[in-house]
Short mmCIF file of C-alpha atoms in Angstrom, two decimals:
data_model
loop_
_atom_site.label_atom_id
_atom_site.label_comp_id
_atom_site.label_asym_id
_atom_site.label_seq_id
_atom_site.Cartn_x
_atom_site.Cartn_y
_atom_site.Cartn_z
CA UNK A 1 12.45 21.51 -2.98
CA UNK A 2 10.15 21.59 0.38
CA UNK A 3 7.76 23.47 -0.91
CA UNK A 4 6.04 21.21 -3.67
CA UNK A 5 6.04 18.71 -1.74
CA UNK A 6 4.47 20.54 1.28
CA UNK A 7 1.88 21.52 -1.54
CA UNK A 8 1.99 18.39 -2.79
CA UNK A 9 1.11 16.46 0.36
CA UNK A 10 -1.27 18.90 2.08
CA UNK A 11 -3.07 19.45 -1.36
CA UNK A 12 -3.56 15.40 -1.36
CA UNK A 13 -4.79 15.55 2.18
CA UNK A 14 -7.72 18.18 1.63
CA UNK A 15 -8.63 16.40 -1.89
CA UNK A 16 -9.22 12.89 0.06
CA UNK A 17 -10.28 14.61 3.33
CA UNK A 18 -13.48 16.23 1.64
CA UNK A 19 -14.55 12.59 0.09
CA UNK A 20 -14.45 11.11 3.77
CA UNK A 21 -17.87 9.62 4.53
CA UNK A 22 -17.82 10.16 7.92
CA UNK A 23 -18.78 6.08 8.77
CA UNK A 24 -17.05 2.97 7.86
CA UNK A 25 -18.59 1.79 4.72
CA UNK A 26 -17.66 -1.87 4.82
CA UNK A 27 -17.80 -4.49 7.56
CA UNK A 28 -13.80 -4.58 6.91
CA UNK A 29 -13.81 -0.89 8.31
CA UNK A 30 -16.11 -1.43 11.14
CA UNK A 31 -13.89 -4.08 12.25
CA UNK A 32 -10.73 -2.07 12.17
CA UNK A 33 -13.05 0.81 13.97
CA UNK A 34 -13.88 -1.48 16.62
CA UNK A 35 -10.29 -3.38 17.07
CA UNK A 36 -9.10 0.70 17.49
CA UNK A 37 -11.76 1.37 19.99
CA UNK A 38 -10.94 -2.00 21.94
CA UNK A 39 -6.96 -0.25 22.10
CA UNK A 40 -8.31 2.69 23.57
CA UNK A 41 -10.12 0.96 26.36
CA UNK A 42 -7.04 -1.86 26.75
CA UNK A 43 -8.45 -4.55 25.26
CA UNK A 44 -8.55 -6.53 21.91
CA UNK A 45 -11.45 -8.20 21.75
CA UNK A 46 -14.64 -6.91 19.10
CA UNK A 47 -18.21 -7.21 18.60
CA UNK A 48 -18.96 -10.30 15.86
CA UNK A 49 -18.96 -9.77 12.52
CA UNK A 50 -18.61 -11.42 9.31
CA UNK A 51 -14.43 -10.62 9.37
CA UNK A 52 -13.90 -11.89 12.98
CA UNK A 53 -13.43 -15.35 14.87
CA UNK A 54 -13.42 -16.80 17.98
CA UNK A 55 -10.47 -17.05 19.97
CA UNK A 56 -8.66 -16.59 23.08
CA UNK A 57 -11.10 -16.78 26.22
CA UNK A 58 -14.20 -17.15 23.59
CA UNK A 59 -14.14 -13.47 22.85
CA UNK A 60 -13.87 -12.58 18.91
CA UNK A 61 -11.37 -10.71 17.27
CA UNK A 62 -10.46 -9.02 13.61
CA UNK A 63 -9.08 -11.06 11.43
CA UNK A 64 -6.43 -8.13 10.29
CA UNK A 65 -3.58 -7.56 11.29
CA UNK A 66 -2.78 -4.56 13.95
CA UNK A 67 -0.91 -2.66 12.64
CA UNK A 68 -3.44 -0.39 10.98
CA UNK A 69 -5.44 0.41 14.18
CA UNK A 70 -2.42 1.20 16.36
CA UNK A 71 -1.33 3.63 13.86
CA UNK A 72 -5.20 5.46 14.52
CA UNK A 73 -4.97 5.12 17.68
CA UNK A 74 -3.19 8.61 18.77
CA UNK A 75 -6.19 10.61 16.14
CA UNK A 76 -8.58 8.46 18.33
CA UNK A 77 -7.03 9.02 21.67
CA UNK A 78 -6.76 12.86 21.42
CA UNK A 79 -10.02 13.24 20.79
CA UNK A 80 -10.95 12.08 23.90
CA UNK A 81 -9.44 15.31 25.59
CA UNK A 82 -13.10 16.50 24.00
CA UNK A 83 -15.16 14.10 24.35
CA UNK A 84 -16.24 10.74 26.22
CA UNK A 85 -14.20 7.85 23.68
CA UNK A 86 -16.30 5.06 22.01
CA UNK A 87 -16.26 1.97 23.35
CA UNK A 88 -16.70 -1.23 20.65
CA UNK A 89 -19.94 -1.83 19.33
CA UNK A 90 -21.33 2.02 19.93
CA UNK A 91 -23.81 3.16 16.93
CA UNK A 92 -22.95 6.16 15.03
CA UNK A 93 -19.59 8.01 15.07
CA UNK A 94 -17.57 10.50 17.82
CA UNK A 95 -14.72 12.61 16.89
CA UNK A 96 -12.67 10.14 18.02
CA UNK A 97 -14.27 7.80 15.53
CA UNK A 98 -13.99 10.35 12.74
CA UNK A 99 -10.29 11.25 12.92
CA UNK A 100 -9.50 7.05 13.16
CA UNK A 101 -11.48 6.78 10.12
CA UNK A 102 -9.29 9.45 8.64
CA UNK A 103 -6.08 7.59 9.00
CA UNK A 104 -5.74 6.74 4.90
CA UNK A 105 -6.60 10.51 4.38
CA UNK A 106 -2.90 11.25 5.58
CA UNK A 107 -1.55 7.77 4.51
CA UNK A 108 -2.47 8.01 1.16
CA UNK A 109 -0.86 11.42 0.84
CA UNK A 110 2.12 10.27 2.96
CA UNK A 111 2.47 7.62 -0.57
CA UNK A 112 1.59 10.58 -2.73
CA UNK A 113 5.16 12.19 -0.94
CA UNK A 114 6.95 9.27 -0.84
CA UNK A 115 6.43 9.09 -4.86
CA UNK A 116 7.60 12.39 -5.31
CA UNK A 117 10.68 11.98 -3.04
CA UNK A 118 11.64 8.96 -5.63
CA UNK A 119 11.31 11.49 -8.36
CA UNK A 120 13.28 14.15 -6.81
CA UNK A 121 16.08 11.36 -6.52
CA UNK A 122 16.22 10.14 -9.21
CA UNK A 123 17.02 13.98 -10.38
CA UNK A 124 13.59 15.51 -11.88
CA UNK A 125 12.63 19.02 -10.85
CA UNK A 126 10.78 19.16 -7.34
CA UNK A 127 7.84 20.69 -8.98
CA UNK A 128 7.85 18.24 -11.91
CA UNK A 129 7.76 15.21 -9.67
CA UNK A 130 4.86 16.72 -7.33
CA UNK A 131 2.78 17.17 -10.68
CA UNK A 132 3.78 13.35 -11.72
CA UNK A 133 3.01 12.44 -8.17
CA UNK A 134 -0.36 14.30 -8.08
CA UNK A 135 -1.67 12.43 -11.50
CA UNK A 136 -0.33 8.90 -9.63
CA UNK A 137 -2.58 9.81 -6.94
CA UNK A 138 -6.24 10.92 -8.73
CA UNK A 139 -5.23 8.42 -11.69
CA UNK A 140 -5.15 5.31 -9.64
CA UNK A 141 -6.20 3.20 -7.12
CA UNK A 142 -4.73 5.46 -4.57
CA UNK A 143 -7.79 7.81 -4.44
CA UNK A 144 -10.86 5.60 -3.66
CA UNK A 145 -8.84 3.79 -0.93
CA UNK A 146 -8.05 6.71 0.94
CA UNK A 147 -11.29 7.78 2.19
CA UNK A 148 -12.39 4.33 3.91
CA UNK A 149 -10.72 2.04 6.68
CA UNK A 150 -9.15 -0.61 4.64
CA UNK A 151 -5.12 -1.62 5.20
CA UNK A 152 -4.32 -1.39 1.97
CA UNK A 153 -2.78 1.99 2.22
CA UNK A 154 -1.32 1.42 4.98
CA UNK A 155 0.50 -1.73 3.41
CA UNK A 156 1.41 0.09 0.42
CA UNK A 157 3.20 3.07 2.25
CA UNK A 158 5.25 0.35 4.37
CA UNK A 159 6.26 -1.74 0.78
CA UNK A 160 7.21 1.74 -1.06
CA UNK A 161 8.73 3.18 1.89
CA UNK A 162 10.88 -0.15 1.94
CA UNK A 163 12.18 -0.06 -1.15
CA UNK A 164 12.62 4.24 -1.11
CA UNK A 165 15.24 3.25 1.39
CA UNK A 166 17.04 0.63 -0.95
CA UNK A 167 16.79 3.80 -3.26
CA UNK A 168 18.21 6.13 -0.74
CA UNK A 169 20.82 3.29 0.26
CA UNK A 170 21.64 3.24 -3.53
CA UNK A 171 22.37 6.43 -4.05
CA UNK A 172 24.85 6.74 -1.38
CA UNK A 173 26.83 4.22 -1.88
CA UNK A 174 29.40 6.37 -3.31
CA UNK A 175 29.77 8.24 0.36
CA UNK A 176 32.89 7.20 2.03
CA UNK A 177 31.93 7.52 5.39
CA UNK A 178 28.45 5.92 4.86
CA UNK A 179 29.22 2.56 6.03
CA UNK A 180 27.54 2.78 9.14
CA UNK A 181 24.45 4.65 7.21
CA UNK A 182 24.38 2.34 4.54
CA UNK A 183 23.78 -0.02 6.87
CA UNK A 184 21.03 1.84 9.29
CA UNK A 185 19.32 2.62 5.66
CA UNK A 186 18.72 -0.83 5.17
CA UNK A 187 17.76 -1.61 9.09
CA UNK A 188 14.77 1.09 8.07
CA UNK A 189 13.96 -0.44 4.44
CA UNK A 190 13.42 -4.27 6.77
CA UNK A 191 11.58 -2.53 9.34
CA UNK A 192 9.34 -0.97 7.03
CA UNK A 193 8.94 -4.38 4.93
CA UNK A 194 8.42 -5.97 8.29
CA UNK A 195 5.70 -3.26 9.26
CA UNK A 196 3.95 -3.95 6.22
CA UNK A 197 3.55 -7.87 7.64
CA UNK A 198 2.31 -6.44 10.82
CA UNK A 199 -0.28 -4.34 8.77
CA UNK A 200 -1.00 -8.07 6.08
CA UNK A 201 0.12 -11.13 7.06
CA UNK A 202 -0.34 -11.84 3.19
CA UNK A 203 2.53 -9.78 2.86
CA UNK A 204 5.12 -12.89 4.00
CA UNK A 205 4.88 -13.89 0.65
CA UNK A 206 6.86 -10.27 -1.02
CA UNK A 207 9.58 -10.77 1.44
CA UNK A 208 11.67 -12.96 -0.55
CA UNK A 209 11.71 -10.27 -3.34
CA UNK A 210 12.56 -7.84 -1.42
CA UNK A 211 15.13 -9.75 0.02
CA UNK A 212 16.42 -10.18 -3.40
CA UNK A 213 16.62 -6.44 -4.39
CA UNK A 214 18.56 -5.80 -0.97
CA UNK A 215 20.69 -8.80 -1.22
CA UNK A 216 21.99 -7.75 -4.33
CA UNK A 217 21.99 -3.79 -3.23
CA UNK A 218 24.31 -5.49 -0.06
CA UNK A 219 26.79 -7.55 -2.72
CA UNK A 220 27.10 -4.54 -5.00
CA UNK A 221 28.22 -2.39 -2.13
CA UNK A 222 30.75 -4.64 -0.56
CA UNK A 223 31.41 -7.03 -3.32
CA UNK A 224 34.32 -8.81 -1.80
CA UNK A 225 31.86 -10.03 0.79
CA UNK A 226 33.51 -10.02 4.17
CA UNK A 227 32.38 -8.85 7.25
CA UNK A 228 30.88 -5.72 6.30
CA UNK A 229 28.52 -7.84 4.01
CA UNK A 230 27.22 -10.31 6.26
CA UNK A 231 26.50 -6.59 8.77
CA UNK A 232 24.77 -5.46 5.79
CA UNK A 233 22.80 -8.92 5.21
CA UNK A 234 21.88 -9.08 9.15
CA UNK A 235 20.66 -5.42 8.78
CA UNK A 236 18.30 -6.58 6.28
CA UNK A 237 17.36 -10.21 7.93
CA UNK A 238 16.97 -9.09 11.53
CA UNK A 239 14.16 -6.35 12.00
CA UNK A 240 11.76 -8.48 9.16
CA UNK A 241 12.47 -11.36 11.04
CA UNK A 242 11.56 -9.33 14.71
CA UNK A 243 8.33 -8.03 13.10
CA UNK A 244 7.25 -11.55 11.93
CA UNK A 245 7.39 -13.12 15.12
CA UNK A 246 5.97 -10.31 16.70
CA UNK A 247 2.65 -10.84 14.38
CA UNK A 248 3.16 -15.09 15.70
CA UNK A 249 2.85 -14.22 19.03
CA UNK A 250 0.22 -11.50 18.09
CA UNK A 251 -1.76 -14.47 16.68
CA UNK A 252 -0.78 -16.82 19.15
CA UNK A 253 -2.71 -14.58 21.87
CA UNK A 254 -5.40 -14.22 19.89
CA UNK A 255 -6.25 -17.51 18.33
CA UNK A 256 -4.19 -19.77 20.80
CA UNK A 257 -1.57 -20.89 18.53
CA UNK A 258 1.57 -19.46 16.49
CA UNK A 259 0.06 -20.69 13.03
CA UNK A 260 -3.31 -20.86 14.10
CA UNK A 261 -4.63 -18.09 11.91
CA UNK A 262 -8.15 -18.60 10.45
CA UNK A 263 -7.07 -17.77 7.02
CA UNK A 264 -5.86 -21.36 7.23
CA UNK A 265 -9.64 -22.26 6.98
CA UNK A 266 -9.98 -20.84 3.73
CA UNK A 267 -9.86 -21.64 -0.09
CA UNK A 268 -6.67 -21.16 -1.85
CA UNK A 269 -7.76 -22.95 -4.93
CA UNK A 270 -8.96 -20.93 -7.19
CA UNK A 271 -8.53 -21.66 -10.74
CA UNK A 272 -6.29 -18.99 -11.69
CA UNK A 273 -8.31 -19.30 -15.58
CA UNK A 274 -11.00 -17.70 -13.54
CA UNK A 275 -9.07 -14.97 -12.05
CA UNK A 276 -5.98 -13.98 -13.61
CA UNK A 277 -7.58 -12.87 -17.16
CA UNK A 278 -10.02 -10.53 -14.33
CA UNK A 279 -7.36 -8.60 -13.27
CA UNK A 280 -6.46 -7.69 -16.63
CA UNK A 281 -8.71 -7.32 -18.43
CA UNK A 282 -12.84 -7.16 -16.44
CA UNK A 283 -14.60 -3.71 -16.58
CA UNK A 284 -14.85 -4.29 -12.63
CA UNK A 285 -10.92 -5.98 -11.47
CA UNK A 286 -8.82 -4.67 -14.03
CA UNK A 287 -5.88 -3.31 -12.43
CA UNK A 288 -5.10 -1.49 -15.93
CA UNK A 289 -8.66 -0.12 -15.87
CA UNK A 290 -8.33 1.55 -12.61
CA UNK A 291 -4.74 2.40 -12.88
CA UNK A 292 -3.66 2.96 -16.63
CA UNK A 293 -0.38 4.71 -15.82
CA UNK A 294 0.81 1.33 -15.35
CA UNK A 295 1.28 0.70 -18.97
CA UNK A 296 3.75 3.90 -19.04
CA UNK A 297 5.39 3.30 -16.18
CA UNK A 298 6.33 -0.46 -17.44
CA UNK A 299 7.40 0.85 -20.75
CA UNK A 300 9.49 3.07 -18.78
CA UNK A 301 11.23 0.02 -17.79
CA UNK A 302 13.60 -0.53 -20.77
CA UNK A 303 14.62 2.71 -20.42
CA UNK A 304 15.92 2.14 -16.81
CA UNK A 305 16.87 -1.33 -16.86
CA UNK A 306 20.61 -1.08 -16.87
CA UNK A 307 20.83 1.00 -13.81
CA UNK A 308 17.76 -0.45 -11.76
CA UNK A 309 18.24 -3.88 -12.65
CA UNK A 310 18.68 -4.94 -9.02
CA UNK A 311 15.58 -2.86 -7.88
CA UNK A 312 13.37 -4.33 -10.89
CA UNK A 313 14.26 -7.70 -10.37
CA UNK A 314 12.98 -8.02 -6.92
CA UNK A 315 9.47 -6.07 -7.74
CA UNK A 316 9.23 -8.39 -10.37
CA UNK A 317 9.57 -11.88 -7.74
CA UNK A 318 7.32 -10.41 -5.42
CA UNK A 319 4.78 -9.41 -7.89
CA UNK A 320 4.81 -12.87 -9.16
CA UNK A 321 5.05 -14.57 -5.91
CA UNK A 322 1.55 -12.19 -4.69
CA UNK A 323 -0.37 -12.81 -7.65
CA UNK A 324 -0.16 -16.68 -7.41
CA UNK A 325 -1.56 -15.96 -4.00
CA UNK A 326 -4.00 -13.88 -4.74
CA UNK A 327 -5.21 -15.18 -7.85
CA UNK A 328 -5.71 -18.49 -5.88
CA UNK A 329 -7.49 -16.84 -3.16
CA UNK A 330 -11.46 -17.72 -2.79
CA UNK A 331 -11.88 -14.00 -2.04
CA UNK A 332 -9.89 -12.65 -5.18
CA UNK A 333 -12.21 -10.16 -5.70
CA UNK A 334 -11.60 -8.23 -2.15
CA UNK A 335 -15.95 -8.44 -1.49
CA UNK A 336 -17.58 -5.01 -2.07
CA UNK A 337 -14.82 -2.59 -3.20
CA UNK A 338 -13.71 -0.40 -6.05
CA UNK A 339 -11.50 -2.67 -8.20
CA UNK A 340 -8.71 -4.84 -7.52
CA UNK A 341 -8.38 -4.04 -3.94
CA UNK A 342 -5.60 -6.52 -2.81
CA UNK A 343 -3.17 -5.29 -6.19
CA UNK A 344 -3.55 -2.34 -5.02
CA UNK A 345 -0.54 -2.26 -2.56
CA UNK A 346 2.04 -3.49 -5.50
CA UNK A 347 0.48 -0.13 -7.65
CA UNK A 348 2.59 2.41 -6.16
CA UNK A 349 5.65 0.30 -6.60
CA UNK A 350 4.89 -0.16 -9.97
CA UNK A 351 5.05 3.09 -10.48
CA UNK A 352 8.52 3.62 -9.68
CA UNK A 353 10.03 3.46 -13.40
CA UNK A 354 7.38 6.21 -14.46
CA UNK A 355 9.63 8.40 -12.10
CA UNK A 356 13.19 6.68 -12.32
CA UNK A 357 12.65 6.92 -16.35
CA UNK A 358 10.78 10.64 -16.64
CA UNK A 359 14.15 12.08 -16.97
CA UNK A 360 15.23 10.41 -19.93
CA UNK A 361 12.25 11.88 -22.01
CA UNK A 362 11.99 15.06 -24.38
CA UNK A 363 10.14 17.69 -24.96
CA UNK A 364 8.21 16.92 -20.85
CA UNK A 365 5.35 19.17 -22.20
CA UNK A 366 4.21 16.42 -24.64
CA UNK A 367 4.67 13.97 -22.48
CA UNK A 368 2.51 15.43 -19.19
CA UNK A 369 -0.41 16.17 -22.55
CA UNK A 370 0.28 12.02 -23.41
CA UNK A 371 -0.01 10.76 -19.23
CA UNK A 372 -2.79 13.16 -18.99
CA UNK A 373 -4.64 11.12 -21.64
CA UNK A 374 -3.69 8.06 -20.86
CA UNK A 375 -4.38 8.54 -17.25
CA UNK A 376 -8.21 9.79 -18.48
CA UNK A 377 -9.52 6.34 -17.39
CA UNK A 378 -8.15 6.18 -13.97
CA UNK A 379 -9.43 9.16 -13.19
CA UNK A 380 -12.67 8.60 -14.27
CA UNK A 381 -13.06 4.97 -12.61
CA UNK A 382 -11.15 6.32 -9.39
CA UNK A 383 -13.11 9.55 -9.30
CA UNK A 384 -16.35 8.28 -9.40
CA UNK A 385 -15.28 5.50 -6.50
CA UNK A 386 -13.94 7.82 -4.24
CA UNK A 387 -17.20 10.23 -4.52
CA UNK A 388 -19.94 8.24 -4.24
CA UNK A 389 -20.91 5.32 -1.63
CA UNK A 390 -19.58 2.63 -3.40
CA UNK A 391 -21.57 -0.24 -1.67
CA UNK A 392 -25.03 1.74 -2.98
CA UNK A 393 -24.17 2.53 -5.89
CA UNK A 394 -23.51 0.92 -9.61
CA UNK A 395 -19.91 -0.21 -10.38
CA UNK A 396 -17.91 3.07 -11.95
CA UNK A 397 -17.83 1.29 -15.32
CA UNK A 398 -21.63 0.45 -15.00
CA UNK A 399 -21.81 4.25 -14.54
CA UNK A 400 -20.00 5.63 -17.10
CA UNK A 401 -21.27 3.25 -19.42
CA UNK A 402 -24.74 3.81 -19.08
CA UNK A 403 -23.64 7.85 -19.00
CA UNK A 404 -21.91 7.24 -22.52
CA UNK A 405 -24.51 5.47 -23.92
CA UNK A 406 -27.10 7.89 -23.37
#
């Protein structure tokens, strides 16, 4: 069982490791490049740029949350046993630089793993879910978004990683002396949901969902309610709750005030006539476009509904819940980016009935030759994204368009 997935991840890493550009290609990366540097030298505070604001003592600072560039911070840090570090606003690109701007390389394939793990679970073959895994990861937004410095990788591991401890919870429910582990399961699954705030304060909105999914996971384990259930519902409340008020007073430092966040300042009123039928159906935002082995994985649904019910019903709130957000946003469209860049941290947890329902099918020959098909697409929109420089060059579908048509 180790092996395909230690094949499976390091495989991942090399793939997205040789499409690393070696600078940040977006003013969204320089900014988490420079917030890292400012770590390194004890200090928050950036250069200007179009994603920072004034704040605390006049300096300016990222808008993004920190999570991402404390996680680079040891890749950045080490190198320095080499080299002289970077300090913020430096031209060009040390070691140091390169191995922060690495950090999705092993994130990415860190989801890539955590996929598989779900499969493994939920009782496929190890080497069956690593090759289900490995078409998630080239088919879909996954691949593009692990060569640059964006959060959303980072944000998707923490959500999946949140709910693969429901999972694990779940599944060992039937221990009977896994009270106490039940329990320190679901401390991890907050945590994780919480680190995903810390990494997107956007994320506040999923944590009612997910609350959902975990309240229910909590009732079905001690259904007479009790004492053990309200342990179980404080394991769940407590370390979300630490993590959000640790991103207040994060904010509070920075911009002088807990709510003072200059998101406030922007446009939530988009028509969503003008952006919901985008992410659907647009050559350039459709999350179906760039990740077709959505469609499978939510047919999979009615296969697994009995038994994931409780998992299903929270990914389905939270979903909801982030597209009225986003949809409403005056950036929908994530600026200059391979497609829908802010869905793409629900995509992995869609994915989850593709493997919770893979068992259930025949003849698994014919139906790797039917994802390989419809998973074509993906690869060819993701493919393209992740090999060129995006902000340079046309759109993938302008580029396989204009390849098709001669």
């Amino acid at each position: 069982m180790k092996t395909p997935g230690v094949f499976l991840f390091l495989g991942s890493l090399l793939i997205s490791a040789l499409m690393l550009p070696g600078k940040p290609l977006t003013v969204d990366s320089r900014a988490n490049l420079e917030t890292t540097r400012a770590l390194a030298h004890g200090r928050l505070s950036v250069p200007r740029s179009l994603v920072t604001r004034a704040g605390h003592g006049g300096n300016h600072y990222s808008l993004y949350g920190p999570l991402l560039p404390v996680v680079a911070l040891p890749g950045f840090l080490a190198a320095g046993i080499f080299e002289e570090m970077s300090q913020p606003g430096d031209e060009g690109c040390r070691l140091g630089d390169c191995l922060a701007l690495a950090t999705n390389t092993w994130l990415s394939a860190l989801l890539i793993w955590l996929l598989f793990r779900i499969g493994v679970m939920a009782s496929l073959p190890a080497w069956e879910s690593a090759l289900l895994a490995g078409v998630c990861g080239l088919s879909t937004l996954i691949f593009p978004y692990s060569r640059d410095f964006f959060n959303q990788p980072l944000t998707a591991v923490c959500l999946l990683a949140a709910f693969y401890f429901l999972i694990l919870q779940k599944n060992r429910q039937a221990d009977s002396a896994g009270v106490e582990r039940s329990n320190l399961l679901l401390v991890w699954a907050s945590f994780a949901m919480g680190a995903s705030i810390l990494s997107r304060m956007d994320m506040m909105v999923l944590v009612p969902g997910f609350l959902l999914s975990a309240s229910v996971l909590a009732w079905r384990t001690y259904p007479r309610g009790g004492i053990d259930f309200c342990k179980s519902i404080a394991a769940v409340v407590i370390p979300i709750s630490f993590c959000a008020g640790s991103l207040l007073l994060f904010d509070w430092y920075r911009w002088g005030g807990l709510l003072a966040t200059p998101y406030a300042r922007l446009s939530f009123r988009t028509p969503w006539i003008d952006t919901l039928p985008r992410f659907f159906f647009s050559p350039d935002l459709s999350v179906l476009l760039y990740n077709p082995l959505l469609l499978v994985s939510w047919g999979m649904i009615f296969l697994t509904w009995r038994t994931c019910r409780w998992l299903y019903s929270g990914v389905l709130v939270l979903s909801i819940t982030y597209l009225i957000l986003i949809s409403s946003y005056v950036d929908y469209h994530g600026g200059i980016c391979p497609g829908p860049r802010y869905l793409m941290v629900l995509v992995p947890l869609h994915l989850l009935p593709l493997f919770l329902g893979w068992k259930y099918l025949q003849r698994k020959w014919m139906a790797f030759a039917a994802i390989s098909l419809v998973a074509l697409p993906g690869l060819l929109m993701n493919g393209y994204s992740a090999w060129v420089d995006y902000t340079k060059m046309p759109t993938a579908w302008d580029f396989w368009s204009s390849l098709l048509s001669g």
